[in-house]
mmCIF file with all atom_site columns, C-alpha atoms in Angstrom:
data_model
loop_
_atom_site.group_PDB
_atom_site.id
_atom_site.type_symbol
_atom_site.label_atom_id
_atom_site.label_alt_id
_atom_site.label_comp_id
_atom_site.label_asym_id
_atom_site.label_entity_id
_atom_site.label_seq_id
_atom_site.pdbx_PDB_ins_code
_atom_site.Cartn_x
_atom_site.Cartn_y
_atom_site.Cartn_z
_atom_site.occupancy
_atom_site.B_iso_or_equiv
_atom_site.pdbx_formal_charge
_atom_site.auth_seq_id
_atom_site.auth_comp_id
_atom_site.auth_asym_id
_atom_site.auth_atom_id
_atom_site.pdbx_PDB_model_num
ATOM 1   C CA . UNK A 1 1   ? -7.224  -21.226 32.865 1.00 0.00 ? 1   UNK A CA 1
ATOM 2   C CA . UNK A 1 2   ? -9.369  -24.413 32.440 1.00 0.00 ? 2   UNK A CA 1
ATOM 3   C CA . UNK A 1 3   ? -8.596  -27.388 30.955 1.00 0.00 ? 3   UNK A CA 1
ATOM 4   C CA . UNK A 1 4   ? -9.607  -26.667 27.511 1.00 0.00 ? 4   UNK A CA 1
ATOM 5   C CA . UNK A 1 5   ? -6.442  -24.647 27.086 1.00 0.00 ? 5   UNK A CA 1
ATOM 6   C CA . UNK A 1 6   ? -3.820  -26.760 28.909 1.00 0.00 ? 6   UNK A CA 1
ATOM 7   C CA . UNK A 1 7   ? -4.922  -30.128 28.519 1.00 0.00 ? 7   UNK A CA 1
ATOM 8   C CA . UNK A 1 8   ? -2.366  -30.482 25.327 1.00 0.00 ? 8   UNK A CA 1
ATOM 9   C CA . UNK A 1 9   ? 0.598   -28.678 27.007 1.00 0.00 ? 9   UNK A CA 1
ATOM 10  C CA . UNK A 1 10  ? 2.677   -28.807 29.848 1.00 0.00 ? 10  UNK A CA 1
ATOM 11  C CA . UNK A 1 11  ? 2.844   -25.178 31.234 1.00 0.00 ? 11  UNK A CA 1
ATOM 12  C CA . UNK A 1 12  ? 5.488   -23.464 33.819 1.00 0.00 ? 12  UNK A CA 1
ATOM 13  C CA . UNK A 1 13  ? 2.752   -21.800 35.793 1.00 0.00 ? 13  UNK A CA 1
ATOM 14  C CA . UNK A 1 14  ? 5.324   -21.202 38.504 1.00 0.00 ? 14  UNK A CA 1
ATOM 15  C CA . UNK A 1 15  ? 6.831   -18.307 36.503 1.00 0.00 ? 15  UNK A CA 1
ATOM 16  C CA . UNK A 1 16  ? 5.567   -15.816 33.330 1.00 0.00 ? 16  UNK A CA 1
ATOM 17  C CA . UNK A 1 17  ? 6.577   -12.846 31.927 1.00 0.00 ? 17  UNK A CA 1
ATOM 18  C CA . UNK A 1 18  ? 3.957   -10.138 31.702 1.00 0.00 ? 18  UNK A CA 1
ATOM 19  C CA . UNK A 1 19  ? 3.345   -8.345  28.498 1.00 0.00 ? 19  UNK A CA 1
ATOM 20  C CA . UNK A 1 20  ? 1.055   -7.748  26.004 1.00 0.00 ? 20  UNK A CA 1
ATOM 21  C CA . UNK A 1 21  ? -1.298  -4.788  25.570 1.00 0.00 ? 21  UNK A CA 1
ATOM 22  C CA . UNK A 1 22  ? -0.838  -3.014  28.796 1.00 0.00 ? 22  UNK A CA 1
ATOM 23  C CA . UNK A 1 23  ? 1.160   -6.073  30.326 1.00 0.00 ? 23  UNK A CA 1
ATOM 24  C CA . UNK A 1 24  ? -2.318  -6.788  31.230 1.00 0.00 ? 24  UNK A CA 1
ATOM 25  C CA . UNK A 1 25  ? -1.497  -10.858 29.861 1.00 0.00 ? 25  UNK A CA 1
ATOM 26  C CA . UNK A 1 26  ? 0.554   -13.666 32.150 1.00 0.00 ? 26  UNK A CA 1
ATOM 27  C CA . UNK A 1 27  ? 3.149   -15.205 29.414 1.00 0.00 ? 27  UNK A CA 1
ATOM 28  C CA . UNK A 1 28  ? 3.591   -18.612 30.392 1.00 0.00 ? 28  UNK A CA 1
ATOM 29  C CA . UNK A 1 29  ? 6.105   -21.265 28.759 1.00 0.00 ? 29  UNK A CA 1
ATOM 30  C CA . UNK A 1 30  ? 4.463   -24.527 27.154 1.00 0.00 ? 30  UNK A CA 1
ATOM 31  C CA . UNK A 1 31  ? 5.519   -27.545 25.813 1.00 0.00 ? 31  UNK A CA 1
ATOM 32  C CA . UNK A 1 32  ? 3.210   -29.788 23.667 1.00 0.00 ? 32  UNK A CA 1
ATOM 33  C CA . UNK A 1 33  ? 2.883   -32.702 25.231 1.00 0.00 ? 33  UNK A CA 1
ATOM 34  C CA . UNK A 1 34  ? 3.248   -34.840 22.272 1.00 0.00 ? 34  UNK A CA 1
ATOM 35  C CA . UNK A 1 35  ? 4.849   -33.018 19.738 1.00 0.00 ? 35  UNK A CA 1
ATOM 36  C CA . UNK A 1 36  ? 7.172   -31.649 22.404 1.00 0.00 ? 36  UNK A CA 1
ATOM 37  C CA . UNK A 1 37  ? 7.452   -28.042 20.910 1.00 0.00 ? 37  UNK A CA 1
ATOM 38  C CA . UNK A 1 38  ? 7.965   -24.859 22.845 1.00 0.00 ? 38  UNK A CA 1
ATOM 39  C CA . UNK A 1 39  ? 4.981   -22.538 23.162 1.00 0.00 ? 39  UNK A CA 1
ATOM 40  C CA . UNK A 1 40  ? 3.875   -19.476 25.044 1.00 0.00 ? 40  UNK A CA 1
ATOM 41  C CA . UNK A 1 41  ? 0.491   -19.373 26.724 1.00 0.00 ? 41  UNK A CA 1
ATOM 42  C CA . UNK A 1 42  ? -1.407  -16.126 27.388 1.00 0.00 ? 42  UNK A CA 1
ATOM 43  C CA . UNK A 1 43  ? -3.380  -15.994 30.075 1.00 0.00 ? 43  UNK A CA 1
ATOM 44  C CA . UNK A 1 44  ? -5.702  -13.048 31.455 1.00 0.00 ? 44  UNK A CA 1
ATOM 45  C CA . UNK A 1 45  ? -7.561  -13.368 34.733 1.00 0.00 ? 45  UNK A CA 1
ATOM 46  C CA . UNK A 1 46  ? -11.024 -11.559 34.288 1.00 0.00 ? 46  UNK A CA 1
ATOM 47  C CA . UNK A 1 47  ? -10.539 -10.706 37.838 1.00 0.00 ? 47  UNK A CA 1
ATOM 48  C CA . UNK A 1 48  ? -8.255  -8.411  36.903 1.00 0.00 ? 48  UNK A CA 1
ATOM 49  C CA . UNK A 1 49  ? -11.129 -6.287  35.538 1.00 0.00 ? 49  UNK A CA 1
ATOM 50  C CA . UNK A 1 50  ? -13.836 -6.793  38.758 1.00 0.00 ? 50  UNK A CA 1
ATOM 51  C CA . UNK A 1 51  ? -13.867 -3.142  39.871 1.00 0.00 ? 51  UNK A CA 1
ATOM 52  C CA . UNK A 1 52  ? -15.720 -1.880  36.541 1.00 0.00 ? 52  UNK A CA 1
ATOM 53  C CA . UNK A 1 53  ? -19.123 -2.293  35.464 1.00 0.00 ? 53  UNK A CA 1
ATOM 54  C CA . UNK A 1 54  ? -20.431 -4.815  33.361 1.00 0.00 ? 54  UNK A CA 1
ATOM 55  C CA . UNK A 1 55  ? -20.563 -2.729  30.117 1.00 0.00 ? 55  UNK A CA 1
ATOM 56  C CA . UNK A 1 56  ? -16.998 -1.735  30.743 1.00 0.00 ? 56  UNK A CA 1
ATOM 57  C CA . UNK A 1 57  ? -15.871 -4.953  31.471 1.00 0.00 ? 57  UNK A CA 1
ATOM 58  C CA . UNK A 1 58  ? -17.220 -6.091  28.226 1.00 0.00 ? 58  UNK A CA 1
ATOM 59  C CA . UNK A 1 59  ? -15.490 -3.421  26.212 1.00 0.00 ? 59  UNK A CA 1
ATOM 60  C CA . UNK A 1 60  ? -11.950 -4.264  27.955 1.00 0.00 ? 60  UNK A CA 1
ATOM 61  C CA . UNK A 1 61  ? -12.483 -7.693  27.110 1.00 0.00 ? 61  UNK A CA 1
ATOM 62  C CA . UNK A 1 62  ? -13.535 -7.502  23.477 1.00 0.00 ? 62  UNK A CA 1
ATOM 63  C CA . UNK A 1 63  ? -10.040 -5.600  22.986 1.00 0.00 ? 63  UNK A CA 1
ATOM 64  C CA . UNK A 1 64  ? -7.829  -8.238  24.615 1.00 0.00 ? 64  UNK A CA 1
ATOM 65  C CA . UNK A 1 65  ? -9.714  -10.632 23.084 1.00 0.00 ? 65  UNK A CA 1
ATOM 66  C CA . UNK A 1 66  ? -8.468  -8.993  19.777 1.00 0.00 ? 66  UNK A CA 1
ATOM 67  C CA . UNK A 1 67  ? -5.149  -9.503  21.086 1.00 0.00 ? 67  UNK A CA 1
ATOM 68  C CA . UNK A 1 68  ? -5.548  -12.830 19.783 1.00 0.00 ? 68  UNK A CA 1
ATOM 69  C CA . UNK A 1 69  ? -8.442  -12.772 16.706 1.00 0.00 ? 69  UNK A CA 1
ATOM 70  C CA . UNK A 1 70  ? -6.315  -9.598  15.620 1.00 0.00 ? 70  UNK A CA 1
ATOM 71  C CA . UNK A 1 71  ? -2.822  -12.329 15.140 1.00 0.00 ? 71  UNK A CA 1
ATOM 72  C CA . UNK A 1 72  ? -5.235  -14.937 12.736 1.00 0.00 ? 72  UNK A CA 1
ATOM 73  C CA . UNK A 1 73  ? -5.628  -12.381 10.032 1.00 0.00 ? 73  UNK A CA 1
ATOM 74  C CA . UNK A 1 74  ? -1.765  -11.842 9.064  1.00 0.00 ? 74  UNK A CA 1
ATOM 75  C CA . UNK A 1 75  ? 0.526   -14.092 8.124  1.00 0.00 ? 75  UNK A CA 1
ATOM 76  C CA . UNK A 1 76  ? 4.587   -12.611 8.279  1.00 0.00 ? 76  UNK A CA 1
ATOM 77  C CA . UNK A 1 77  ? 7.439   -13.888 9.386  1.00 0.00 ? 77  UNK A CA 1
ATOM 78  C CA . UNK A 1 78  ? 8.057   -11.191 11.760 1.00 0.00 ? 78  UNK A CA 1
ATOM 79  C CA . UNK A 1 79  ? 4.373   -11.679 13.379 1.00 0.00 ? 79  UNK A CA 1
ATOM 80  C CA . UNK A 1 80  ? 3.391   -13.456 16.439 1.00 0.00 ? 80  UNK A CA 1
ATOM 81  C CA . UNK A 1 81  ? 1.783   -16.875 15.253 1.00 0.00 ? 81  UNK A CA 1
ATOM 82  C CA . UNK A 1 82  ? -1.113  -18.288 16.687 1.00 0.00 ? 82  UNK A CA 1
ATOM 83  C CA . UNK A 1 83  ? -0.952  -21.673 17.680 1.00 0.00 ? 83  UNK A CA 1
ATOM 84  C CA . UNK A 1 84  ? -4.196  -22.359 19.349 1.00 0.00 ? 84  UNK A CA 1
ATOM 85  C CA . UNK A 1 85  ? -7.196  -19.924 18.964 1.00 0.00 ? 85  UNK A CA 1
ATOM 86  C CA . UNK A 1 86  ? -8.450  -17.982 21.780 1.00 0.00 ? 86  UNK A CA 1
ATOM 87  C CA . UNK A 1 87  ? -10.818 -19.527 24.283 1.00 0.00 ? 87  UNK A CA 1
ATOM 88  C CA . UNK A 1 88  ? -12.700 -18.505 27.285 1.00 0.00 ? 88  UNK A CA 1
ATOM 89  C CA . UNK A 1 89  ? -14.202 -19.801 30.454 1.00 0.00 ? 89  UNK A CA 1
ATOM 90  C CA . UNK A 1 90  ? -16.259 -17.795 33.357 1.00 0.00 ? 90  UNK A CA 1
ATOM 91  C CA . UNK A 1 91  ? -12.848 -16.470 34.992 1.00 0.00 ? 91  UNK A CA 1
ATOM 92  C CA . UNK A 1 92  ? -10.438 -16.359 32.121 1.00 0.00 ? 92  UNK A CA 1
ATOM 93  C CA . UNK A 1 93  ? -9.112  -15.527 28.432 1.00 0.00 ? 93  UNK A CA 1
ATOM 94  C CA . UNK A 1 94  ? -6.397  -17.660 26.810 1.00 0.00 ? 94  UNK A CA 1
ATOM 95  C CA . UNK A 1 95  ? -4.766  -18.582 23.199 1.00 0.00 ? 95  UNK A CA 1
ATOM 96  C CA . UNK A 1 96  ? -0.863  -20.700 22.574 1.00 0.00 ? 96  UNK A CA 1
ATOM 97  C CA . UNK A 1 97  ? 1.460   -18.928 20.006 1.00 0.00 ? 97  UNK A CA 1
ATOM 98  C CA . UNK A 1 98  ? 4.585   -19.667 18.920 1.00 0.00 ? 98  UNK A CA 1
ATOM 99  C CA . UNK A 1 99  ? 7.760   -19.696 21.301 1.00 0.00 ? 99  UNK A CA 1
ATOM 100 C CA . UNK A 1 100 ? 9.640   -16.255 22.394 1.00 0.00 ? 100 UNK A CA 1
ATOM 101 C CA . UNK A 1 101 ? 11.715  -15.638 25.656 1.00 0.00 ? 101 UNK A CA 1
ATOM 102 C CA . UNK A 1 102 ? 10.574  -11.696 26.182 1.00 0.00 ? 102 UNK A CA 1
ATOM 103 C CA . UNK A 1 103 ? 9.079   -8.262  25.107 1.00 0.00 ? 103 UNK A CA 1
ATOM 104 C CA . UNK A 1 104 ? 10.839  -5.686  24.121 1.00 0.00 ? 104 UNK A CA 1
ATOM 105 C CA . UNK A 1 105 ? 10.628  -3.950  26.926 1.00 0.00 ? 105 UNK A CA 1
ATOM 106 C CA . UNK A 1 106 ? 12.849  -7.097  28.889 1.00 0.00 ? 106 UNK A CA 1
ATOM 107 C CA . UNK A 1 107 ? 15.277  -7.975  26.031 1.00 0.00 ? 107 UNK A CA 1
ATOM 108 C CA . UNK A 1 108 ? 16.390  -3.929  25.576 1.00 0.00 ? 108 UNK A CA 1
ATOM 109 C CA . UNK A 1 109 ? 17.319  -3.943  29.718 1.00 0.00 ? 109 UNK A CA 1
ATOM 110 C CA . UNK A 1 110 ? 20.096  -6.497  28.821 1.00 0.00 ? 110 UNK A CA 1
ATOM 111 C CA . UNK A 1 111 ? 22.418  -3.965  26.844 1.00 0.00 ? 111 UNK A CA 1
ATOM 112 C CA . UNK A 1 112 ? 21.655  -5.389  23.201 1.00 0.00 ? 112 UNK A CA 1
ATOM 113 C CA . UNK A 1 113 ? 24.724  -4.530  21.191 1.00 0.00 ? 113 UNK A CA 1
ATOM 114 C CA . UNK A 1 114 ? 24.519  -2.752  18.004 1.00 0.00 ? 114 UNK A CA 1
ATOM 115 C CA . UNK A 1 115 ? 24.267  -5.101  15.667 1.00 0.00 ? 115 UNK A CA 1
ATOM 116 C CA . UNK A 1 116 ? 20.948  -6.829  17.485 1.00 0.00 ? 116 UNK A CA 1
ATOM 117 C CA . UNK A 1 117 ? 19.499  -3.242  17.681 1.00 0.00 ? 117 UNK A CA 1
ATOM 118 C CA . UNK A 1 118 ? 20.101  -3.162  13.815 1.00 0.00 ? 118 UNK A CA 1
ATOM 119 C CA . UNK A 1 119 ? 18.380  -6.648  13.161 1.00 0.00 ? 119 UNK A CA 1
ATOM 120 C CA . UNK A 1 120 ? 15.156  -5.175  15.584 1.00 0.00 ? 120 UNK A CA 1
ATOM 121 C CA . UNK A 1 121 ? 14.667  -2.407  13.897 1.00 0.00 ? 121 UNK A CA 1
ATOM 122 C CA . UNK A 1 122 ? 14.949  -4.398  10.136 1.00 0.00 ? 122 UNK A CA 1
ATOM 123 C CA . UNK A 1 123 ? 12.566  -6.669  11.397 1.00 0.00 ? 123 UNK A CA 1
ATOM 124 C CA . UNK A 1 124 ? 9.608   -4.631  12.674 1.00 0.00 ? 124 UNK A CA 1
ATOM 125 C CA . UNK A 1 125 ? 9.977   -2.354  9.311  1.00 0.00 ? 125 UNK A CA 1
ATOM 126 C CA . UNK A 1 126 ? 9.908   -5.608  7.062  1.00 0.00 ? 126 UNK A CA 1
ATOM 127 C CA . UNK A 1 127 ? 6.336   -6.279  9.301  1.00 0.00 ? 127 UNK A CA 1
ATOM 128 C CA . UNK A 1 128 ? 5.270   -2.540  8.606  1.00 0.00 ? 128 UNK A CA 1
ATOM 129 C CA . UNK A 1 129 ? 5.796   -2.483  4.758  1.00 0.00 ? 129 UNK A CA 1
ATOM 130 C CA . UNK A 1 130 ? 3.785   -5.796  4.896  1.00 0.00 ? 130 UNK A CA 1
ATOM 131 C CA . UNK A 1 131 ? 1.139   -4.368  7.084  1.00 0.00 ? 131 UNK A CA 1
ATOM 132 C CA . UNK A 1 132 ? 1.159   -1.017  5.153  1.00 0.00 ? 132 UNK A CA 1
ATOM 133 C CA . UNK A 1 133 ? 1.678   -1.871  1.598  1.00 0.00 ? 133 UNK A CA 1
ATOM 134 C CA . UNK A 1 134 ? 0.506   -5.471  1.580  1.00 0.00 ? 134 UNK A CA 1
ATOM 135 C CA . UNK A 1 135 ? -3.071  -5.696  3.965  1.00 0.00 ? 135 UNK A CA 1
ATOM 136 C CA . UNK A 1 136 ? -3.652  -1.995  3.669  1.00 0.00 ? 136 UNK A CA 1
ATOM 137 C CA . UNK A 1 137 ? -3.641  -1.424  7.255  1.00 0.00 ? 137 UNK A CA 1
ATOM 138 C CA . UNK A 1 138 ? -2.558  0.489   10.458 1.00 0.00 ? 138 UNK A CA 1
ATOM 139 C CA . UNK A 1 139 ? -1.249  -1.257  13.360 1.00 0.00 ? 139 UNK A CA 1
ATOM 140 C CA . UNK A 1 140 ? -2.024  1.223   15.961 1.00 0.00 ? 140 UNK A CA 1
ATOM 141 C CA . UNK A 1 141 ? -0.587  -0.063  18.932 1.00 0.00 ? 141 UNK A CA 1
ATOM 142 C CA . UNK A 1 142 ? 3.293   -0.598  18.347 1.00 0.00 ? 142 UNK A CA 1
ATOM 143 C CA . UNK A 1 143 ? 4.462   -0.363  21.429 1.00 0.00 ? 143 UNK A CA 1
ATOM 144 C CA . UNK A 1 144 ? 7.806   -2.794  23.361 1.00 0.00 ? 144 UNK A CA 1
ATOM 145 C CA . UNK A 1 145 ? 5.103   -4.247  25.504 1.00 0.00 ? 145 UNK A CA 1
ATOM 146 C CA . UNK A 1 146 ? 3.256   -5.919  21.618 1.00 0.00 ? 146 UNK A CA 1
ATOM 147 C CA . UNK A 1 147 ? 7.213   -6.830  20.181 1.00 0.00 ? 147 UNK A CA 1
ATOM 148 C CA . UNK A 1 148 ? 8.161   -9.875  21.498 1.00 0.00 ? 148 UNK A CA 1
ATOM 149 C CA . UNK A 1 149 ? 11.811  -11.731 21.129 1.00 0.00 ? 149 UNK A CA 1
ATOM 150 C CA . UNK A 1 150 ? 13.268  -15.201 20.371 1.00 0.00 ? 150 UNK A CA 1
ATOM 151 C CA . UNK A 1 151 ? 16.350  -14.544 22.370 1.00 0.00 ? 151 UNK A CA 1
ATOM 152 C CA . UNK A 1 152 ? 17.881  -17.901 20.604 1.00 0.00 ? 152 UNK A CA 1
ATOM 153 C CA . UNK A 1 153 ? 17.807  -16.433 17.374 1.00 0.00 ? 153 UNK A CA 1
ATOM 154 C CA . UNK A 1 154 ? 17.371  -12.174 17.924 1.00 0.00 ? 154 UNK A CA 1
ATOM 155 C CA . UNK A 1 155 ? 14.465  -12.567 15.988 1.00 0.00 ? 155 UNK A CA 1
ATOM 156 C CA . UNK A 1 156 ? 11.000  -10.529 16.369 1.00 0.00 ? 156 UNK A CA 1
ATOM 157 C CA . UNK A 1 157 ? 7.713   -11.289 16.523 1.00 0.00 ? 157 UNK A CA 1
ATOM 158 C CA . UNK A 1 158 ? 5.051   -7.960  16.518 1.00 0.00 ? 158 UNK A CA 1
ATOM 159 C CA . UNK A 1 159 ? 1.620   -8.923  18.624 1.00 0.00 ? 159 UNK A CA 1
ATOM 160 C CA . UNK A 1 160 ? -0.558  -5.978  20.255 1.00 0.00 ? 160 UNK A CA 1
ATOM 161 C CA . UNK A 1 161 ? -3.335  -5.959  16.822 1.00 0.00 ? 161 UNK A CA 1
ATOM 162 C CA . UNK A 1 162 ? -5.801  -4.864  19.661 1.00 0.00 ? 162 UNK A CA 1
ATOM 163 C CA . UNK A 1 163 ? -6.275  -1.604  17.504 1.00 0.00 ? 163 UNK A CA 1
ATOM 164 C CA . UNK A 1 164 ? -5.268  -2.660  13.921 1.00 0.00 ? 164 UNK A CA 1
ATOM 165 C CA . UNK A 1 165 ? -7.274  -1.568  11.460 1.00 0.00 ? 165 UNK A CA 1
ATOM 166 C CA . UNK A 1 166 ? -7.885  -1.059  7.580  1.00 0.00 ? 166 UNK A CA 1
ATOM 167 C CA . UNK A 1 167 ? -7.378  2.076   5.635  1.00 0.00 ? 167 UNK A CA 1
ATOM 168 C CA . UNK A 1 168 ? -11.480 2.294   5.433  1.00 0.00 ? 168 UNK A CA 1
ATOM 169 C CA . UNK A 1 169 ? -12.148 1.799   8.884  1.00 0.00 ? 169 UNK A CA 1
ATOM 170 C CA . UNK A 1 170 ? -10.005 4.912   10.252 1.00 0.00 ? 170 UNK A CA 1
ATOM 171 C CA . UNK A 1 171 ? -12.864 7.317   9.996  1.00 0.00 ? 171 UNK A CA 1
ATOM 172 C CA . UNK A 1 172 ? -15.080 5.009   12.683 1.00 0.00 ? 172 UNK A CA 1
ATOM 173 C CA . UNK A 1 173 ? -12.086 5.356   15.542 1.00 0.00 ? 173 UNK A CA 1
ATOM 174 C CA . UNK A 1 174 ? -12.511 7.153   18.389 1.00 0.00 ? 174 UNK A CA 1
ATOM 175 C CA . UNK A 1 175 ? -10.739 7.114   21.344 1.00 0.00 ? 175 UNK A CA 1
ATOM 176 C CA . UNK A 1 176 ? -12.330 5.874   24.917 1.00 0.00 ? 176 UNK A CA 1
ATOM 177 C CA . UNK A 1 177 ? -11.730 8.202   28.006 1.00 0.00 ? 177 UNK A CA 1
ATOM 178 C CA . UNK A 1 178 ? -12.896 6.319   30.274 1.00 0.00 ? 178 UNK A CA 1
ATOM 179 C CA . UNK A 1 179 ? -10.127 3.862   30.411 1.00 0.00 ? 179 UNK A CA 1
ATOM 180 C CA . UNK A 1 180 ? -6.542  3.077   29.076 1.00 0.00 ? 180 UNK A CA 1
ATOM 181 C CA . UNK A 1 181 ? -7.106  -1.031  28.614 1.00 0.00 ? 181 UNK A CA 1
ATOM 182 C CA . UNK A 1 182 ? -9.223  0.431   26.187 1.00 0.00 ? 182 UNK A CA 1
ATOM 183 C CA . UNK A 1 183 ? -7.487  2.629   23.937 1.00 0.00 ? 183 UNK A CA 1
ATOM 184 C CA . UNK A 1 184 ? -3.223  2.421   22.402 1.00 0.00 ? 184 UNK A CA 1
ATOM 185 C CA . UNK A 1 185 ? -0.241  2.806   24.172 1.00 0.00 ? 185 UNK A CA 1
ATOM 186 C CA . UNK A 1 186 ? -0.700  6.449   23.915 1.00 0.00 ? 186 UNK A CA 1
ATOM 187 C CA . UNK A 1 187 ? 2.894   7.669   24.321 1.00 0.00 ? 187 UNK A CA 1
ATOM 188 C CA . UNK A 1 188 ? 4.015   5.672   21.214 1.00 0.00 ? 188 UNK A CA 1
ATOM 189 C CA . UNK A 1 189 ? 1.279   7.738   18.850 1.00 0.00 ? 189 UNK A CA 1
ATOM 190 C CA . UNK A 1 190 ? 1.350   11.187  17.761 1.00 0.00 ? 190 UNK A CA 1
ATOM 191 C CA . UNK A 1 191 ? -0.131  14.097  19.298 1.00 0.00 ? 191 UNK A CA 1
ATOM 192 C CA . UNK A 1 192 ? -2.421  14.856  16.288 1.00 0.00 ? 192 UNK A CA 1
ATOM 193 C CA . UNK A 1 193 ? -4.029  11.318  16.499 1.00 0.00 ? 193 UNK A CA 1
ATOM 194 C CA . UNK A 1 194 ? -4.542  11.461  20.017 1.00 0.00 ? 194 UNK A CA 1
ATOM 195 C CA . UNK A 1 195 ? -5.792  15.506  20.146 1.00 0.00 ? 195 UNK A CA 1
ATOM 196 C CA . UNK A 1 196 ? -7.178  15.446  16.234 1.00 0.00 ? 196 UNK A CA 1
ATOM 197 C CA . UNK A 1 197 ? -8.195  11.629  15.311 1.00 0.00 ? 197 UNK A CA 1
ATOM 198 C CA . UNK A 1 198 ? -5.936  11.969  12.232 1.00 0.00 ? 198 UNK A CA 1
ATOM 199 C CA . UNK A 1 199 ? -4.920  8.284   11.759 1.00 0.00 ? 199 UNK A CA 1
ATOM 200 C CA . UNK A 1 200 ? -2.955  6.981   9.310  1.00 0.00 ? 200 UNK A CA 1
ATOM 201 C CA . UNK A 1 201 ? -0.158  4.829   8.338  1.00 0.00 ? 201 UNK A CA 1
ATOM 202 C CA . UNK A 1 202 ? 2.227   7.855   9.367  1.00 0.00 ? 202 UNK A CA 1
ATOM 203 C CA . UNK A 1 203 ? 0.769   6.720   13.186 1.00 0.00 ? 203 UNK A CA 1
ATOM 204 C CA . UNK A 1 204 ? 2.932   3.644   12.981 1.00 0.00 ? 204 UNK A CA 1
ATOM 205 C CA . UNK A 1 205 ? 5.867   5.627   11.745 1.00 0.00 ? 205 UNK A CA 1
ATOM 206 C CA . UNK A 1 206 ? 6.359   7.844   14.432 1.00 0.00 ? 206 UNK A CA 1
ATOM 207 C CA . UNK A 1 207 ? 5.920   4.823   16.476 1.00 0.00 ? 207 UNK A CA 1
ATOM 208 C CA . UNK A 1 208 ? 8.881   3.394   14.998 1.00 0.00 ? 208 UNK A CA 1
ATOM 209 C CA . UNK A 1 209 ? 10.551  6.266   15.706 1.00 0.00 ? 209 UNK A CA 1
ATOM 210 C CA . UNK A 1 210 ? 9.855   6.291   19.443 1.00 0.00 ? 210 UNK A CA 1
ATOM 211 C CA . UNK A 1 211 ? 10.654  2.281   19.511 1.00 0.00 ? 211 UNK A CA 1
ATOM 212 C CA . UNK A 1 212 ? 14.153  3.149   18.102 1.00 0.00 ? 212 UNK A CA 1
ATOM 213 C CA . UNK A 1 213 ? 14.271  5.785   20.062 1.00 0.00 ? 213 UNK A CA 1
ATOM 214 C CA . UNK A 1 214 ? 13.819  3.135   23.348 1.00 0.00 ? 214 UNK A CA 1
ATOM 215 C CA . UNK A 1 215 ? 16.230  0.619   21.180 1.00 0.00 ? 215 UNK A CA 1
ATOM 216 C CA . UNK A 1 216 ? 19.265  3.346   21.728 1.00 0.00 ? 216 UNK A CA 1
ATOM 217 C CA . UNK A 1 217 ? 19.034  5.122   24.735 1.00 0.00 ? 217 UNK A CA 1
ATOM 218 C CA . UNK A 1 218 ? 17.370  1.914   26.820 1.00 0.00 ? 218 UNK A CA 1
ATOM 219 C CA . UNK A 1 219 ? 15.071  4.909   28.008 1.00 0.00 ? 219 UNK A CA 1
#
């Protein structure tokens, strides 16, 4: 990533966690250096994304880049914060949030106990009823690859607004066949929004369901 990004922070590019929508996004550890506070950096090589044609390319783009645009509009304890805005240069996306140590998909490898499977599962409902009953909208994409942990305190931070949307914008989705970077973590939604477009806050439900599902049988 160029030095637009980086020029404030000094960044562990010598290791990274992948994660994200479709782990498509290089997770690297920051530190400001002035302010000296943690931060991870997103990174996604446009490389990554040669072998399509330019209109495709464009569409798989415009959803990452609402990987980070999506994070701006909501404000919850138990969402990702943005730190820096997204940017972008000829051969790369990139935006700083706030500090975590792993997805979802990492931290439930290393046998959570009970308790910390509890605290997960109060935390991404708290960010639901706030999405749901507070913004009015859908997240559409809740998936362990868009939860992300602070191992230092078992606390959760939701990312992966790549599909979010309000409660008047649900008639305009459609789903694109032509490839999965551009549609939701499919085997988190239900079958009637993937086979009948029904979408709804009932979408992020059963997603819950399958997350907890994941939470207790590591699966």
């Amino acid at each position: 990533m160029g030095s637009e990004l980086f020029t404030q922070y000094q960044v562990d590019k010598s290791s990274y966690i992948a994660g994200g929508h479709m782990n498509l996004w290089k997770i690297y550890t920051g530190t400001h250096k002035i302010l000296k506070n943690k931060v991870c950096v997103f990174v996604f090589d446009k490389n990554a994304v040669g072998q399509y044609s330019s209109k495709d390319k464009d569409l798989i783009l415009a959803v990452l880049k609402k990987e980070a645009t999506g994070l701006v509009k909501y404000k919850h304890p138990n969402i990702l914060s943005i730190v820096e805005p997204l940017v972008e240069d000829k051969y790369s996306l990139g935006f700083v949030t706030e500090f975590f140590t792993s997805t979802l998909t990492q931290w439930v490898k290393k046998d959570p106990s009970k308790i910390e499977i509890k605290m997960i599962i109060s935390d991404i409902c708290q960010m639901l009823n706030f999405l749901h009953k507070d913004c009015g909208d859908v997240h559409m994409n809740l998936n362990p690859d868009c939860i992300f942990i602070n191992e230092e305190n078992t606390k959760v931070k939701v990312g992966g607004f790549n599909f979010a949307m309000g409660q008047s914008d649900i008639s305009n989705f459609c789903y694109n066949n032509f490839s999965p970077e551009c549609n939701p973590c499919l085997s988190y939604l239900p079958p009637e929004a993937i086979l009948d477009n029904k979408i709804s806050t009932k979408c992020d439900v059963f997603s819950l369901g399958m997350l907890i599902y994941n939470l207790i049988t590591h699966e």
